[in-house]
Short mmCIF file of C-alpha atoms in Angstrom, two decimals:
data_model
loop_
_atom_site.label_atom_id
_atom_site.label_comp_id
_atom_site.label_asym_id
_atom_site.label_seq_id
_atom_site.Cartn_x
_atom_site.Cartn_y
_atom_site.Cartn_z
CA UNK P 1461 96.59 150.08 169.48
CA UNK P 1462 95.12 153.10 171.32
CA UNK P 1463 95.16 156.49 169.64
CA UNK P 1464 93.93 158.51 172.58
CA UNK P 1465 95.58 161.55 174.11
CA UNK P 1466 96.83 160.51 177.49
CA UNK P 1467 96.45 162.81 180.48
CA UNK P 1468 96.98 166.03 178.53
CA UNK P 1469 99.90 164.69 176.50
CA UNK P 1470 99.80 166.19 173.00
CA UNK P 1471 101.37 163.09 171.41
CA UNK P 1472 99.28 160.20 170.20
CA UNK P 1473 100.03 156.82 171.65
CA UNK P 1474 101.07 154.35 169.01
CA UNK P 1475 104.27 155.75 167.59
CA UNK P 1476 103.11 158.76 165.59
CA UNK P 1477 101.24 156.83 162.87
CA UNK P 1478 98.34 159.23 163.27
CA UNK P 1479 98.27 162.76 161.96
CA UNK P 1480 97.67 165.06 164.93
CA UNK P 1481 97.86 168.21 162.83
CA UNK P 1482 94.19 168.43 161.87
CA UNK P 1483 92.35 171.21 163.66
CA UNK P 1484 88.92 170.03 162.51
CA UNK P 1485 86.86 168.81 165.47
CA UNK P 1486 84.54 166.84 163.20
CA UNK P 1487 87.43 164.89 161.66
CA UNK P 1488 88.92 164.09 165.06
CA UNK P 1489 85.52 163.07 166.41
CA UNK P 1490 84.80 160.81 163.42
CA UNK P 1491 88.18 159.10 163.77
CA UNK P 1492 87.54 158.53 167.47
CA UNK P 1493 83.99 157.40 166.76
CA UNK P 1494 85.14 154.82 164.22
CA UNK P 1495 87.79 153.52 166.62
CA UNK P 1496 85.34 153.21 169.51
CA UNK P 1497 82.64 151.67 167.31
CA UNK P 1498 85.13 149.02 166.16
CA UNK P 1499 86.16 148.43 169.79
CA UNK P 1500 82.58 147.99 171.05
CA UNK P 1501 81.39 146.11 167.94
CA UNK P 1502 84.16 143.58 168.51
CA UNK P 1503 83.23 143.26 172.17
CA UNK P 1504 79.52 142.77 171.36
CA UNK P 1505 80.10 140.37 168.44
CA UNK P 1506 79.60 137.24 170.59
CA UNK P 1507 76.06 138.49 171.29
CA UNK P 1508 75.46 139.12 167.59
CA UNK P 1509 74.93 142.85 168.01
CA UNK P 1510 76.66 146.04 166.94
CA UNK P 1511 77.07 148.87 169.44
CA UNK P 1512 74.36 150.82 167.61
CA UNK P 1513 71.91 147.92 167.90
CA UNK P 1514 72.85 147.40 171.54
CA UNK P 1515 72.31 151.09 172.31
CA UNK P 1516 68.86 151.01 170.69
CA UNK P 1517 67.83 147.92 172.66
CA UNK P 1518 69.17 149.55 175.84
CA UNK P 1519 67.18 152.72 175.16
CA UNK P 1520 64.05 150.59 174.76
CA UNK P 1521 64.77 148.72 178.00
CA UNK P 1522 65.09 152.06 179.84
CA UNK P 1523 61.69 153.16 178.52
CA UNK P 1524 59.96 150.04 179.84
CA UNK P 1525 56.31 149.95 178.80
CA UNK P 1526 56.51 153.44 177.22
CA UNK P 1527 57.38 152.35 173.69
CA UNK P 1528 58.55 155.36 171.67
CA UNK P 1529 57.48 156.17 168.15
CA UNK P 1530 60.15 155.83 165.47
CA UNK P 1531 60.45 159.63 165.46
CA UNK P 1532 60.83 159.81 169.25
CA UNK P 1533 63.47 157.09 169.22
CA UNK P 1534 65.37 158.81 166.40
CA UNK P 1535 65.38 162.06 168.39
CA UNK P 1536 66.53 160.31 171.58
CA UNK P 1537 69.37 158.60 169.70
CA UNK P 1538 70.28 161.77 167.75
CA UNK P 1539 69.74 159.89 164.48
CA UNK P 1540 67.77 160.69 161.37
CA UNK P 1541 64.72 158.55 160.71
CA UNK P 1542 66.18 156.86 157.62
CA UNK P 1543 69.37 155.87 159.45
CA UNK P 1544 67.29 154.56 162.32
CA UNK P 1545 65.11 152.63 159.88
CA UNK P 1546 68.16 150.86 158.44
CA UNK P 1547 69.22 149.85 161.95
CA UNK P 1548 65.75 148.76 163.04
CA UNK P 1549 65.24 146.47 160.02
CA UNK P 1550 67.54 143.65 161.16
CA UNK P 1551 66.30 143.96 164.75
CA UNK P 1552 62.72 143.54 163.55
CA UNK P 1553 63.67 140.70 161.18
CA UNK P 1554 65.35 138.85 164.06
CA UNK P 1555 62.35 139.31 166.35
CA UNK P 1556 64.11 141.63 168.80
CA UNK P 1557 61.71 144.52 168.25
CA UNK P 1558 58.28 144.94 166.71
CA UNK P 1559 56.74 147.99 165.06
CA UNK P 1560 53.19 148.57 166.29
CA UNK P 1561 50.59 151.14 165.26
CA UNK P 1562 50.58 154.05 167.71
CA UNK P 1563 47.30 154.26 169.62
CA UNK P 1564 47.25 158.07 169.36
CA UNK P 1565 48.19 158.36 165.68
CA UNK P 1566 47.61 155.50 163.23
CA UNK P 1567 50.27 156.97 160.90
CA UNK P 1568 52.98 156.57 163.55
CA UNK P 1569 54.71 153.35 164.59
CA UNK P 1570 55.87 152.49 168.09
CA UNK P 1571 59.12 150.57 168.53
CA UNK P 1572 58.33 147.76 170.94
CA UNK P 1573 61.01 145.63 172.58
CA UNK P 1574 60.13 141.94 172.43
CA UNK P 1575 60.84 139.38 175.14
CA UNK P 1576 63.60 138.01 172.91
CA UNK P 1577 65.06 141.52 172.47
CA UNK P 1578 65.04 142.17 176.19
CA UNK P 1579 66.80 138.85 176.87
CA UNK P 1580 69.47 139.54 174.24
CA UNK P 1581 70.06 143.05 175.57
CA UNK P 1582 70.53 141.62 179.07
CA UNK P 1583 72.94 138.97 177.72
CA UNK P 1584 74.89 141.55 175.69
CA UNK P 1585 75.25 143.86 178.70
CA UNK P 1586 77.98 141.61 180.11
CA UNK P 1587 80.03 142.03 176.91
CA UNK P 1588 79.36 145.78 176.87
CA UNK P 1589 80.38 146.09 180.56
CA UNK P 1590 83.71 144.37 179.86
CA UNK P 1591 84.38 146.76 176.97
CA UNK P 1592 83.39 149.74 179.11
CA UNK P 1593 85.73 148.60 181.88
CA UNK P 1594 88.61 148.07 179.45
CA UNK P 1595 88.07 151.50 177.87
CA UNK P 1596 88.12 153.10 181.32
CA UNK P 1597 91.31 151.23 182.25
CA UNK P 1598 93.02 152.31 179.02
CA UNK P 1599 91.86 155.90 179.02
CA UNK P 1600 91.59 156.59 182.76
CA UNK P 1601 88.47 156.93 184.90
CA UNK P 1602 88.51 160.72 185.10
CA UNK P 1603 89.31 161.17 181.41
CA UNK P 1604 86.59 158.69 180.44
CA UNK P 1605 84.02 160.50 182.61
CA UNK P 1606 85.07 163.89 181.23
CA UNK P 1607 84.93 162.58 177.66
CA UNK P 1608 81.48 161.08 178.25
CA UNK P 1609 80.14 164.37 179.64
CA UNK P 1610 81.66 166.38 176.80
CA UNK P 1611 80.31 164.07 174.09
CA UNK P 1612 76.80 164.13 175.57
CA UNK P 1613 76.95 167.92 175.82
CA UNK P 1614 77.85 168.07 172.11
CA UNK P 1615 75.19 165.51 171.16
CA UNK P 1616 72.41 167.45 172.88
CA UNK P 1617 73.46 171.02 172.08
CA UNK P 1618 70.65 172.31 169.87
CA UNK P 1619 72.87 175.19 168.68
CA UNK P 1620 74.80 172.63 166.66
CA UNK P 1621 71.69 171.31 164.90
CA UNK P 1622 71.16 171.87 161.21
CA UNK P 1623 69.45 175.15 160.48
#
């Protein structure tokens, strides 16, 4: 059952089960994040991936032959290194990625997408695309685009970083 605001309406869809009185942006964002993660995780389940794993594989596909270091990938994904490490473990175990010594710095590790990882990412993209389409149909194309732009602006605003 959707919990999104609809076209400026201040009431939640779903019969008022959700408390709309919180003024904390972080709480609202975490609730929305959990809902969307569940939505996309369910959609990607037939491929055996979570949305976080899918997004990491997709980031690696976009980089092509330019395999990032763990630190570079963590920065790109706006994740801390330990959280990224927990996510990379199962991907490495399943042969979807490999960690290779960086040619410029032997202390660093590059995250390399394997042939198997690339194939699974391609396969999972069909499931992701269906979820993306359904989200857009539920939420509205303009609202989805505006939300996407706003979330990316928040994610990459260095003023919100820990100081």
